[in-house]
Every structure is written in C-alpha cells, then in structure tokens.
Amino acid sequence: MANGTNAGASAEAGAQVAKEQENRGALYALGVLGVAVVASMWALSVDQRWIYLISYLWFGLVYGILLQYGRFCMASAVRDLFSMNVPRMAVGVMIAVVLYSLTAAAVTAAGISPFSPHPLGWHILIGAAIFGFGIVFTGGCASGSLYKAGEGNGGSMLVLVAISFSQAWFVATGTWTDGLVPESWTEKAADAGMPESLSVTEGWFDQFTAGYIWELSGGTVAGMLGMEGTVAGAFLGNALLGAILPALAIVLVLYAFYFRKGYLRRAGLTEGPVGLRNELRGIWALLTSSKKTALAGLGLGVFAGLQMWVIGGLREKYDIFNFGELMGRMGYDTGLSIQNTVFDPGYWYITTQEAQLGGWVMERMGFNYMDNIYFGLENGLPNPLLNAPLLMSIGIILGAMMIALVNREFKWKKPNLETAIFALVGGTLMGIGARLAMGCNIGAFFASVTNGDLTGWIFLAGMAIGAYAAVKVFNWWVERKAAKEMDFDL
C-alpha cells in the first residue's frame, strides 16, 4: 500500500511540475508577444509610416508559429523522402503551394502583386543542387533553420551565421576570382554603363550578374499564354497551370511510389482490383497523414498570399515602388543603394536579408561591401533594425519561440563538434547555392511557382538532385563512423 501511495504521490508531483513548466512557458511566450506589441506601438507612435516595416515583422511571427507547429521544413521533406521513403512533409509543401497560388492569383488579379519573375538559366539548377546538398547536412532549409533557431537549437543558429556571411563574402569576392570569369561576361559587364564606384569588371559575382544574369529573361505562365494582366491569366495560367496541376501531379507520384503500397496493405486491399474510390481514399489518407503539417501548409499558403496583398496595398498607399523611397522620405538614407533602394521583395523571402546582415557586419568591421552590384546597386546595406525583410526573419524566430515555449518544446541545445562543422559547412553551401540560383527554397521555389514562374520547379528539381546526393553521402558517413566505432569497441 505504501508503494502505491508513493507512486501516486510521485505521479501527482510530476504532473504538478509539468503544469508549472507549461504555465512558465506560456508566460514567457506572452512576454515575447508583449515585446513585439510594445515595439510596434512605439514605432507607430513615432511615425505611422513604420507600418510598412512592422507588417513584415508580424507576418514573420505568423510564419514562425506555423512553421514550428507543423515542423514544416523542406530539408525534412527531401530527407524523409529519400532516406526513409516518408512523403508526409513533401505533401505538406504541395498543399501550401496550391493555397499560396490561389491567394497570389487574387493579388495579381487585383493589380497589386509585387512579384517579379526570375531569369531563366543554368544557374538555377546548379545553385539549387548546391543548396539542396547543404540542407541535408544542416538538417534545416532556409526557413527551417530560422524556426529551429527559435526553439533554441544552437546548430541552426550556426547555420544562419554561415548563410549570412557566406553570401556576403560570395557576392563581394575580389579580383582573385577573375580567372574564373568567361571573357564574354567581362565584356558585357564593361558595356553595362555602371557607375565607376561599382567594380563590375572585377570579381566573379559582379561579372556573373552583369555579364550573364542581365542577359537572361523570365516570365510567368500567363505571360507565355498572352494573358498577362488578366484575371484568367492569374487564375488559369499562373495558379492552375503553373502551380496547382504540377503540385497535384507530384502528389500523385508520391502516392504511387511512396504511400500506395503501405496504404493498401493497411486497408486490406491487396487482393483483387482496388477501384477508383479506394484509390481516392488512399490519396486523401496521404494528404491527411499529418494534420499538423497539412494545417501548417494551409496557413502558410493563405498568409503568404495575404502578405503580398498587404505590402502591395501599402505601396499604393504611400505611392512607392520600394521601401528605400519611404526610408529616404523619413530621413533614413544610410545604407541605401545607389538607386536609393533596399531589398524589399513584398512577399515571403529568405536569404537576401541574411546576406545583408552579414554584409552590414563586415562594413562595421571596416570592409567595403557597397562597391558591388548586389549590395551597392540593388539591395543596399540598411541598419538591421530598418531592414524590413530581416525583421520578417527575426519574426519567424520569435514566432517559433513563442509556440515552442507554450508547447514546452523550447530548449537550448548546444551542438557537438560534428554538428557544428556540418552546420557551418552546410550553411555555407546553402548561402553559395542561394546566390547562384538567385534565391532559396522560399524565394526561388515557393514564391516563384505560386506566382506562375516555372523556374521554381527547376529549382525544386535541382534541390532534389542535390539533396539525394547528400543523403547518399550522409548515409555513407554514418555507416563509416559506425564501423569505426565497432572496430574500436572490438
């Protein structure tokens, strides 16, 4: 009887501790939310035009909550698919694509879309493959690393550091890379008529940009069909043909090769004809195999489109094309590009703002990072507190932190040496790949395909190729390490 009493008391004490931890986590989360609210209200009290900046922050908070809730990460999607034959996360990504394409189409039809198609070229496939290789070793894509950093994951924090500084370094590499540049790029860069303050004929990336990228063109499905600027073009061209049908095709492939056999076995349908109704039930079972992932995909799709609507509306309200114009009017012109612009995509985007953070830090250390096309002409190096997309990334970290605290999933995790090396090397590859491909899994894939830009599917293919190769290399490394440990034990 005494043992039973003690066990009951221990269980009650454990439940009490868990309840206290839950309450403490909710209180901390409320504190994070309170800081965001107070900071936003203070900024608006100073100048109502800061609503533009604050909008990015709050959409980031929503993305962070959804990403952490659904454990939504494209690195997980490709790793689970290629190493464990589990398509759950990949399906969640396709759900998000479908929803985002519909909301993006509505924004486009309203005439306030900030989206610009990416130039089509070989750089997308190569950059995406490098990026995909990197995400397997880091265990998180660009967005996944942000939300995992919000959970206290030290390895993901190192990934973000590596992404930031590798991009900044890559776009500002000096004349030692000139030997890698085709002569035609140098000639085209010299003829581009750029200001003398920009070293467009020195360094690989500047000549890659001015001599190669600027020679390319891009477009949307609506444009290819001659339906640009029409409602039909937005919904039937960009959304249906450019995003929804390809996404559904991918879901069917995932069902046929990764889910169907197991589903039929569990449903007792291995004997005789299956029938269309049972196949449809199987597809639905795949779509709902993880409700959290599916709901996160739905939410991301809706809010990503809503952000385009809000930012497009704010640009109309203030009669601007770029946030740099608004910053200049408000007296904040430090860090603006030669064109008085800053990076301001107008929709969910990651990596360029991290590159700006790395470049801004290097500028503070005495290096000149404004003499290149990427920062000096196009994106600028604004103060991090005035960098709208960077505040969106910070919002993702804070949003993920809030829900992780509420669910008692926040924990400071110090990486071991191997994890730290993987994070830094993988993050560096992600940064270099993102700059070559002109975007990451969000900007170059998610935002692209949902706006009818087919280069996004090319990025996905390249990322899948790189990730598949990385899974093979990673598995080899794990097996080799296990064999060495076994030999040591013997």
Short mmCIF file of C-alpha atoms in Angstrom, two decimals:
data_model
loop_
_atom_site.label_atom_id
_atom_site.label_comp_id
_atom_site.label_asym_id
_atom_site.label_seq_id
_atom_site.Cartn_x
_atom_site.Cartn_y
_atom_site.Cartn_z
CA MET A 1 0.00 0.00 0.00
CA ALA A 2 2.87 2.32 0.87
CA ASN A 3 4.49 1.73 -2.53
CA GLY A 4 1.21 2.52 -4.25
CA THR A 5 0.83 5.68 -2.23
CA ASN A 6 4.38 6.77 -3.04
CA ALA A 7 3.87 6.09 -6.74
CA GLY A 8 0.67 8.11 -6.72
CA ALA A 9 2.38 10.97 -4.94
CA SER A 10 5.27 10.90 -7.43
CA ALA A 11 2.87 10.98 -10.37
CA GLU A 12 0.98 13.88 -8.83
CA ALA A 13 4.22 15.74 -8.19
CA GLY A 14 5.35 15.10 -11.78
CA ALA A 15 2.05 16.41 -13.11
CA GLN A 16 2.40 19.49 -10.92
CA VAL A 17 5.92 20.15 -12.24
CA ALA A 18 4.73 19.72 -15.84
CA LYS A 19 1.87 22.14 -15.19
CA GLU A 20 4.27 24.71 -13.71
CA GLN A 21 6.59 24.36 -16.72
CA GLU A 22 3.64 24.80 -19.08
CA ASN A 23 2.49 27.91 -17.25
CA ARG A 24 6.03 29.30 -17.21
CA GLY A 25 6.39 28.66 -20.93
CA ALA A 26 3.09 30.38 -21.67
CA LEU A 27 4.20 33.35 -19.56
CA TYR A 28 7.50 33.62 -21.45
CA ALA A 29 5.66 33.37 -24.77
CA LEU A 30 3.31 36.13 -23.65
CA GLY A 31 6.36 38.19 -22.79
CA VAL A 32 7.80 37.75 -26.30
CA LEU A 33 4.46 38.73 -27.79
CA GLY A 34 4.26 41.72 -25.47
CA VAL A 35 7.67 42.97 -26.58
CA ALA A 36 6.59 42.76 -30.22
CA VAL A 37 3.34 44.61 -29.48
CA VAL A 38 5.03 47.36 -27.46
CA ALA A 39 7.79 47.82 -30.04
CA SER A 40 5.20 48.04 -32.83
CA MET A 41 3.05 50.56 -30.96
CA TRP A 42 6.08 52.69 -30.13
CA ALA A 43 7.23 52.71 -33.77
CA LEU A 44 3.76 53.73 -34.96
CA SER A 45 3.60 56.49 -32.36
CA VAL A 46 6.84 57.91 -33.80
CA ASP A 47 5.68 57.72 -37.43
CA GLN A 48 2.66 55.96 -38.88
CA ARG A 49 4.68 55.04 -41.96
CA TRP A 50 6.58 52.45 -39.93
CA ILE A 51 3.53 50.24 -40.54
CA TYR A 52 5.38 49.09 -43.66
CA LEU A 53 8.26 47.79 -41.55
CA ILE A 54 6.01 46.37 -38.86
CA SER A 55 3.94 44.42 -41.41
CA TYR A 56 6.99 42.38 -42.33
CA LEU A 57 7.68 41.65 -38.66
CA TRP A 58 4.18 40.41 -37.92
CA PHE A 59 3.93 38.24 -40.99
CA GLY A 60 7.22 36.73 -39.85
CA LEU A 61 5.68 35.98 -36.46
CA VAL A 62 2.80 34.15 -38.14
CA TYR A 63 5.18 32.19 -40.39
CA GLY A 64 7.27 31.20 -37.37
CA ILE A 65 4.22 29.93 -35.49
CA LEU A 66 3.03 27.89 -38.47
CA LEU A 67 6.47 26.52 -39.35
CA GLN A 68 7.13 25.34 -35.80
CA TYR A 69 3.61 23.99 -35.31
CA GLY A 70 3.80 21.81 -38.41
CA ARG A 71 7.57 21.12 -38.17
CA PHE A 72 7.43 22.49 -41.71
CA CYS A 73 10.82 22.24 -43.42
CA MET A 74 11.87 21.34 -46.97
CA ALA A 75 15.07 19.79 -45.66
CA SER A 76 12.88 17.39 -43.70
CA ALA A 77 10.76 16.82 -46.79
CA VAL A 78 13.63 15.68 -49.00
CA ARG A 79 15.49 13.86 -46.22
CA ASP A 80 12.39 11.92 -45.11
CA LEU A 81 11.55 11.11 -48.72
CA PHE A 82 14.98 9.89 -49.85
CA SER A 83 16.25 8.28 -46.66
CA MET A 84 13.03 6.87 -45.11
CA ASN A 85 10.54 6.85 -48.01
CA VAL A 86 8.16 9.05 -46.00
CA PRO A 87 6.31 11.63 -48.19
CA ARG A 88 4.37 13.39 -45.41
CA MET A 89 6.31 16.68 -45.40
CA ALA A 90 6.64 16.81 -49.19
CA VAL A 91 2.85 16.57 -49.41
CA GLY A 92 2.51 19.40 -46.91
CA VAL A 93 4.70 21.57 -49.13
CA MET A 94 2.46 20.84 -52.12
CA ILE A 95 -0.63 21.76 -50.09
CA ALA A 96 0.99 25.09 -49.29
CA VAL A 97 1.82 25.60 -52.97
CA VAL A 98 -1.81 25.11 -54.01
CA LEU A 99 -3.18 27.53 -51.41
CA TYR A 100 -0.49 30.14 -51.98
CA SER A 101 -1.08 30.04 -55.74
CA LEU A 102 -4.76 30.90 -55.27
CA THR A 103 -4.11 33.81 -52.93
CA ALA A 104 -1.26 35.02 -55.16
CA ALA A 105 -3.58 34.87 -58.17
CA ALA A 106 -6.11 37.05 -56.34
CA VAL A 107 -3.39 39.61 -55.58
CA THR A 108 -2.21 39.54 -59.19
CA ALA A 109 -5.75 39.93 -60.50
CA ALA A 110 -6.17 42.96 -58.22
CA GLY A 111 -3.14 44.54 -59.87
CA ILE A 112 -1.04 44.96 -56.72
CA SER A 113 1.32 41.98 -56.93
CA PRO A 114 4.96 42.84 -56.08
CA PHE A 115 6.28 39.64 -57.67
CA SER A 116 8.90 39.71 -60.45
CA PRO A 117 9.78 36.54 -62.42
CA HIS A 118 13.27 35.11 -62.13
CA PRO A 119 15.64 34.98 -65.12
CA LEU A 120 15.78 31.51 -66.68
CA GLY A 121 19.23 29.94 -66.98
CA TRP A 122 21.56 27.11 -66.00
CA HIS A 123 22.46 28.87 -62.75
CA ILE A 124 19.15 27.83 -61.17
CA LEU A 125 19.77 24.10 -61.46
CA ILE A 126 23.39 24.29 -60.30
CA GLY A 127 22.70 26.69 -57.43
CA ALA A 128 19.70 24.66 -56.29
CA ALA A 129 21.74 21.45 -56.30
CA ILE A 130 24.41 23.06 -54.11
CA PHE A 131 21.69 24.43 -51.82
CA GLY A 132 19.97 21.03 -51.66
CA PHE A 133 23.23 19.30 -50.79
CA GLY A 134 23.77 21.73 -47.93
CA ILE A 135 20.32 21.41 -46.33
CA VAL A 136 20.72 17.69 -45.70
CA PHE A 137 23.84 18.23 -43.59
CA THR A 138 22.40 21.16 -41.67
CA GLY A 139 19.09 19.41 -41.04
CA GLY A 140 17.13 22.50 -41.99
CA CYS A 141 16.35 24.59 -45.07
CA ALA A 142 16.46 28.39 -45.01
CA SER A 143 13.08 28.71 -43.29
CA GLY A 144 13.55 25.56 -41.21
CA SER A 145 16.82 26.86 -39.76
CA LEU A 146 15.03 30.03 -38.64
CA TYR A 147 12.23 28.28 -36.79
CA LYS A 148 14.63 25.75 -35.24
CA ALA A 149 16.79 28.62 -34.02
CA GLY A 150 13.61 29.86 -32.33
CA GLU A 151 13.44 26.53 -30.47
CA GLY A 152 16.91 27.16 -29.03
CA ASN A 153 18.80 24.93 -31.47
CA GLY A 154 22.43 26.07 -31.46
CA GLY A 155 23.25 24.16 -34.64
CA SER A 156 20.56 26.06 -36.55
CA MET A 157 21.93 29.34 -35.20
CA LEU A 158 25.32 28.42 -36.66
CA VAL A 159 23.60 27.66 -39.97
CA LEU A 160 22.16 31.17 -40.03
CA VAL A 161 25.59 32.64 -39.31
CA ALA A 162 27.12 30.60 -42.13
CA ILE A 163 24.34 31.54 -44.58
CA SER A 164 24.71 35.23 -43.76
CA PHE A 165 28.47 35.57 -44.07
CA SER A 166 28.97 33.09 -46.94
CA GLN A 167 26.56 35.05 -49.12
CA ALA A 168 28.12 38.38 -48.20
CA TRP A 169 31.58 37.01 -48.96
CA PHE A 170 30.47 35.33 -52.19
CA VAL A 171 28.92 38.41 -53.77
CA ALA A 172 31.90 40.61 -52.85
CA THR A 173 34.80 38.31 -53.78
CA GLY A 174 37.70 40.30 -55.18
CA THR A 175 39.87 40.17 -58.27
CA TRP A 176 41.38 36.78 -57.40
CA THR A 177 38.26 35.20 -58.91
CA ASP A 178 38.65 36.98 -62.26
CA GLY A 179 40.42 33.96 -63.76
CA LEU A 180 37.17 32.01 -63.41
CA VAL A 181 35.16 34.53 -65.46
CA PRO A 182 34.45 33.99 -69.19
CA GLU A 183 35.73 36.87 -71.32
CA SER A 184 32.24 37.44 -72.74
CA TRP A 185 30.92 38.20 -69.24
CA THR A 186 33.64 40.77 -68.65
CA GLU A 187 32.91 42.49 -71.95
CA LYS A 188 29.17 42.64 -71.31
CA ALA A 189 29.74 43.90 -67.76
CA ALA A 190 32.03 46.65 -69.08
CA ASP A 191 29.36 47.70 -71.58
CA ALA A 192 26.60 47.81 -68.95
CA GLY A 193 27.27 51.50 -68.20
CA MET A 194 27.54 51.08 -64.44
CA PRO A 195 28.80 53.88 -62.14
CA GLU A 196 32.55 53.92 -61.54
CA SER A 197 32.01 53.29 -57.83
CA LEU A 198 30.97 49.74 -58.68
CA SER A 199 33.66 47.21 -59.55
CA VAL A 200 31.56 45.41 -62.17
CA THR A 201 34.55 44.14 -64.16
CA GLU A 202 36.31 42.78 -61.07
CA GLY A 203 35.20 39.79 -59.07
CA TRP A 204 33.25 36.76 -60.18
CA PHE A 205 29.77 37.56 -58.93
CA ASP A 206 29.56 41.07 -60.36
CA GLN A 207 30.53 39.81 -63.80
CA PHE A 208 28.18 36.84 -63.40
CA THR A 209 25.38 39.33 -62.68
CA ALA A 210 26.12 41.99 -65.30
CA GLY A 211 27.56 39.69 -67.97
CA TYR A 212 25.22 36.71 -67.64
CA ILE A 213 22.12 37.23 -65.46
CA TRP A 214 21.16 40.56 -67.03
CA GLU A 215 21.22 38.93 -70.47
CA LEU A 216 18.52 36.46 -69.45
CA SER A 217 14.77 36.90 -69.36
CA GLY A 218 11.95 35.38 -67.38
CA GLY A 219 8.19 35.33 -67.29
CA THR A 220 5.04 33.75 -65.95
CA VAL A 221 2.68 31.21 -67.47
CA ALA A 222 0.13 33.98 -68.00
CA GLY A 223 2.70 35.94 -69.99
CA MET A 224 3.58 32.90 -72.11
CA LEU A 225 -0.09 32.45 -72.95
CA GLY A 226 -0.56 36.15 -73.80
CA MET A 227 -2.86 36.57 -70.77
CA GLU A 228 -0.68 38.83 -68.61
CA GLY A 229 -2.68 41.30 -66.53
CA THR A 230 -5.97 39.43 -66.81
CA VAL A 231 -7.99 37.54 -64.21
CA ALA A 232 -7.95 34.43 -66.41
CA GLY A 233 -4.19 34.69 -66.73
CA ALA A 234 -3.76 34.93 -62.96
CA PHE A 235 -6.06 32.04 -62.03
CA LEU A 236 -5.99 29.72 -65.05
CA GLY A 237 -2.44 30.43 -66.23
CA ASN A 238 -0.33 31.15 -63.17
CA ALA A 239 -2.31 29.30 -60.50
CA LEU A 240 -3.88 26.32 -62.28
CA LEU A 241 -1.32 25.53 -64.98
CA GLY A 242 1.77 26.90 -63.27
CA ALA A 243 1.24 25.62 -59.73
CA ILE A 244 -1.85 23.56 -58.93
CA LEU A 245 -1.66 20.93 -61.67
CA PRO A 246 2.11 20.35 -61.23
CA ALA A 247 1.62 20.13 -57.44
CA LEU A 248 -1.20 17.60 -57.85
CA ALA A 249 0.94 15.60 -60.27
CA ILE A 250 3.72 15.47 -57.68
CA VAL A 251 1.22 14.32 -55.02
CA LEU A 252 0.09 11.51 -57.32
CA VAL A 253 3.70 10.45 -57.90
CA LEU A 254 4.34 10.48 -54.15
CA TYR A 255 1.20 8.41 -53.60
CA ALA A 256 2.08 5.87 -56.27
CA PHE A 257 5.73 5.34 -55.29
CA TYR A 258 5.86 6.05 -51.56
CA PHE A 259 2.42 5.60 -49.98
CA ARG A 260 0.07 3.41 -52.01
CA LYS A 261 1.56 0.01 -51.23
CA GLY A 262 1.52 0.56 -47.47
CA TYR A 263 -1.95 2.07 -47.54
CA LEU A 264 -3.46 -0.83 -49.48
CA ARG A 265 -1.84 -3.30 -47.09
CA ARG A 266 -3.21 -1.49 -44.04
CA ALA A 267 -6.66 -1.24 -45.64
CA GLY A 268 -6.70 -4.94 -46.53
CA LEU A 269 -6.92 -4.23 -50.26
CA THR A 270 -4.01 -6.32 -51.51
CA GLU A 271 -6.25 -8.87 -53.23
CA GLY A 272 -8.28 -8.12 -56.36
CA PRO A 273 -8.93 -4.78 -58.08
CA VAL A 274 -8.63 -1.71 -55.89
CA GLY A 275 -11.10 0.58 -57.64
CA LEU A 276 -11.08 4.34 -58.11
CA ARG A 277 -12.94 5.06 -54.87
CA ASN A 278 -10.33 3.26 -52.78
CA GLU A 279 -7.53 4.99 -54.68
CA LEU A 280 -9.10 8.36 -53.91
CA ARG A 281 -9.39 7.36 -50.26
CA GLY A 282 -5.72 6.47 -50.32
CA ILE A 283 -4.80 9.87 -51.77
CA TRP A 284 -6.90 11.57 -49.10
CA ALA A 285 -5.15 9.48 -46.45
CA LEU A 286 -1.83 10.73 -47.82
CA LEU A 287 -2.99 14.35 -47.73
CA THR A 288 -4.13 14.00 -44.13
CA SER A 289 -1.31 11.72 -42.95
CA SER A 290 -0.10 14.55 -40.72
CA LYS A 291 -2.81 17.01 -39.78
CA LYS A 292 -0.31 19.44 -38.28
CA THR A 293 1.77 19.53 -41.45
CA ALA A 294 -1.33 19.89 -43.62
CA LEU A 295 -2.72 22.71 -41.46
CA ALA A 296 0.66 24.47 -41.48
CA GLY A 297 0.72 24.20 -45.26
CA LEU A 298 -2.77 25.66 -45.48
CA GLY A 299 -1.88 28.53 -43.18
CA LEU A 300 1.39 29.32 -44.93
CA GLY A 301 -0.35 29.35 -48.29
CA VAL A 302 -3.01 31.77 -47.12
CA PHE A 303 -0.76 34.16 -45.20
CA ALA A 304 1.98 34.21 -47.85
CA GLY A 305 -0.61 35.43 -50.35
CA LEU A 306 -2.08 37.84 -47.80
CA GLN A 307 1.34 39.38 -47.27
CA MET A 308 1.57 40.17 -50.98
CA TRP A 309 -1.83 41.87 -50.73
CA VAL A 310 -0.86 43.95 -47.69
CA ILE A 311 2.54 45.06 -48.98
CA GLY A 312 1.10 45.81 -52.41
CA GLY A 313 -1.62 47.90 -50.79
CA LEU A 314 0.91 49.81 -48.66
CA ARG A 315 2.98 50.58 -51.75
CA GLU A 316 -0.10 52.05 -53.38
CA LYS A 317 -0.97 53.99 -50.22
CA TYR A 318 2.45 55.63 -49.99
CA ASP A 319 2.99 55.77 -53.76
CA ILE A 320 6.30 53.92 -53.67
CA PHE A 321 7.89 51.06 -55.57
CA ASN A 322 10.46 50.20 -52.93
CA PHE A 323 10.80 50.70 -49.16
CA GLY A 324 14.02 52.65 -49.78
CA GLU A 325 11.91 55.51 -51.11
CA LEU A 326 9.91 55.63 -47.89
CA MET A 327 13.08 55.44 -45.80
CA GLY A 328 14.51 58.40 -47.71
CA ARG A 329 11.37 60.46 -47.12
CA MET A 330 11.63 59.69 -43.41
CA GLY A 331 15.27 60.81 -43.29
CA TYR A 332 16.91 57.39 -43.13
CA ASP A 333 19.14 57.27 -46.20
CA THR A 334 22.16 55.49 -44.70
CA GLY A 335 22.62 52.07 -46.27
CA LEU A 336 20.52 52.77 -49.36
CA SER A 337 21.83 51.58 -52.72
CA ILE A 338 22.95 53.92 -55.50
CA GLN A 339 19.36 53.75 -56.77
CA ASN A 340 18.07 54.73 -53.29
CA THR A 341 16.59 51.25 -52.86
CA VAL A 342 16.86 48.39 -50.37
CA PHE A 343 15.90 44.75 -50.63
CA ASP A 344 12.10 44.76 -50.44
CA PRO A 345 10.53 41.72 -52.15
CA GLY A 346 6.99 42.37 -50.94
CA TYR A 347 6.41 38.71 -50.11
CA TRP A 348 7.83 35.84 -48.06
CA TYR A 349 11.53 35.62 -48.82
CA ILE A 350 14.65 34.41 -47.05
CA THR A 351 18.46 34.56 -47.57
CA THR A 352 18.96 38.01 -49.16
CA GLN A 353 18.19 39.75 -45.88
CA GLU A 354 20.60 37.38 -44.13
CA ALA A 355 23.25 38.30 -46.73
CA GLN A 356 22.60 41.97 -45.92
CA LEU A 357 23.15 41.27 -42.23
CA GLY A 358 26.49 39.63 -42.99
CA GLY A 359 27.50 42.49 -45.27
CA TRP A 360 26.41 45.12 -42.71
CA VAL A 361 28.56 43.48 -40.03
CA MET A 362 31.56 43.35 -42.40
CA GLU A 363 31.04 47.03 -43.22
CA ARG A 364 31.19 47.83 -39.50
CA MET A 365 34.48 45.92 -39.37
CA GLY A 366 36.00 48.24 -41.98
CA PHE A 367 35.46 46.31 -45.21
CA ASN A 368 33.83 47.94 -48.26
CA TYR A 369 30.79 45.88 -49.20
CA MET A 370 28.97 48.59 -51.16
CA ASP A 371 31.24 48.56 -54.22
CA ASN A 372 29.47 45.60 -55.83
CA ILE A 373 26.24 45.21 -57.79
CA TYR A 374 24.47 43.05 -55.24
CA PHE A 375 24.64 45.49 -52.34
CA GLY A 376 25.77 48.77 -53.90
CA LEU A 377 23.35 48.87 -56.83
CA GLU A 378 20.42 46.68 -55.88
CA ASN A 379 19.88 45.76 -52.23
CA GLY A 380 21.78 48.22 -50.06
CA LEU A 381 23.01 47.58 -46.52
CA PRO A 382 20.49 49.24 -44.19
CA ASN A 383 20.67 49.14 -40.42
CA PRO A 384 19.27 45.73 -39.34
CA LEU A 385 16.53 47.47 -37.32
CA LEU A 386 15.37 49.24 -40.51
CA ASN A 387 15.65 46.15 -42.72
CA ALA A 388 12.04 45.05 -43.30
CA PRO A 389 12.72 41.52 -44.66
CA LEU A 390 15.31 40.94 -41.90
CA LEU A 391 12.65 41.83 -39.33
CA MET A 392 10.49 39.20 -41.01
CA SER A 393 13.23 36.62 -40.39
CA ILE A 394 13.51 37.79 -36.79
CA GLY A 395 9.73 37.48 -36.56
CA ILE A 396 9.96 33.85 -37.71
CA ILE A 397 12.43 33.12 -34.90
CA LEU A 398 10.23 34.87 -32.32
CA GLY A 399 7.02 33.24 -33.56
CA ALA A 400 8.61 29.80 -33.40
CA MET A 401 9.96 30.60 -29.94
CA MET A 402 6.51 31.56 -28.70
CA ILE A 403 4.78 28.35 -29.73
CA ALA A 404 7.76 26.24 -28.66
CA LEU A 405 7.57 27.81 -25.21
CA VAL A 406 3.83 27.17 -24.97
CA ASN A 407 4.26 23.52 -26.01
CA ARG A 408 7.33 23.03 -23.79
CA GLU A 409 9.46 22.35 -26.87
CA PHE A 410 11.93 25.18 -26.33
CA LYS A 411 15.33 24.04 -25.13
CA TRP A 412 18.81 25.46 -25.55
CA LYS A 413 20.71 22.82 -27.49
CA LYS A 414 24.47 23.20 -27.69
CA PRO A 415 25.81 21.46 -30.82
CA ASN A 416 28.68 18.99 -30.56
CA LEU A 417 31.74 19.45 -32.75
CA GLU A 418 30.44 17.29 -35.60
CA THR A 419 27.07 19.05 -35.66
CA ALA A 420 28.78 22.44 -35.59
CA ILE A 421 31.00 21.53 -38.54
CA PHE A 422 28.04 20.21 -40.52
CA ALA A 423 26.10 23.40 -39.70
CA LEU A 424 28.87 25.72 -40.83
CA VAL A 425 29.83 23.78 -43.97
CA GLY A 426 26.21 23.04 -44.93
CA GLY A 427 25.15 26.62 -44.21
CA THR A 428 27.99 27.92 -46.38
CA LEU A 429 26.88 25.68 -49.25
CA MET A 430 23.30 26.90 -48.77
CA GLY A 431 24.45 30.51 -48.95
CA ILE A 432 26.51 30.00 -52.09
CA GLY A 433 23.79 27.93 -53.73
CA ALA A 434 21.11 30.50 -52.90
CA ARG A 435 23.12 33.29 -54.51
CA LEU A 436 23.85 31.27 -57.64
CA ALA A 437 20.19 30.32 -58.00
CA MET A 438 19.05 33.84 -57.04
CA GLY A 439 17.00 32.54 -54.12
CA CYS A 440 16.36 29.67 -51.72
CA ASN A 441 13.55 27.18 -51.13
CA ILE A 442 11.22 30.11 -50.33
CA GLY A 443 12.10 32.85 -52.83
CA ALA A 444 13.32 30.70 -55.71
CA PHE A 445 10.78 27.89 -55.30
CA PHE A 446 7.78 28.61 -53.10
CA ALA A 447 7.16 32.21 -54.09
CA SER A 448 8.06 31.56 -57.72
CA VAL A 449 5.87 28.59 -58.65
CA THR A 450 2.87 30.03 -56.83
CA ASN A 451 3.11 33.16 -58.98
CA GLY A 452 3.29 31.22 -62.24
CA ASP A 453 7.08 31.36 -62.61
CA LEU A 454 8.15 27.91 -63.81
CA THR A 455 11.79 28.49 -62.82
CA GLY A 456 10.65 27.49 -59.33
CA TRP A 457 10.05 23.92 -60.48
CA ILE A 458 13.56 23.90 -61.96
CA PHE A 459 14.88 24.98 -58.56
CA LEU A 460 12.92 22.16 -56.89
CA ALA A 461 14.40 19.63 -59.32
CA GLY A 462 17.92 20.88 -58.68
CA MET A 463 17.39 20.91 -54.93
CA ALA A 464 16.06 17.34 -55.04
CA ILE A 465 19.11 16.20 -57.04
CA GLY A 466 21.50 17.83 -54.58
CA ALA A 467 19.59 16.50 -51.57
CA TYR A 468 19.51 12.97 -52.98
CA ALA A 469 23.28 13.04 -53.46
CA ALA A 470 23.74 14.43 -49.95
CA VAL A 471 21.58 11.68 -48.42
CA LYS A 472 23.82 9.09 -50.07
CA VAL A 473 26.97 10.83 -48.80
CA PHE A 474 25.50 11.31 -45.33
CA ASN A 475 24.46 7.65 -45.08
CA TRP A 476 27.96 6.63 -46.17
CA TRP A 477 29.43 8.86 -43.47
CA VAL A 478 27.14 7.40 -40.76
CA GLU A 479 27.93 3.81 -41.81
CA ARG A 480 31.65 4.55 -41.91
CA LYS A 481 31.52 6.17 -38.48
CA ALA A 482 29.53 3.24 -37.05
CA ALA A 483 32.00 0.73 -38.50
CA LYS A 484 34.95 2.61 -36.94
CA GLU A 485 33.23 2.70 -33.55
CA MET A 486 32.51 -1.02 -33.79
CA ASP A 487 36.14 -1.80 -34.64
CA PHE A 488 37.27 0.37 -31.72
CA ASP A 489 34.95 -1.50 -29.31
CA LEU A 490 36.27 -4.83 -30.52
#
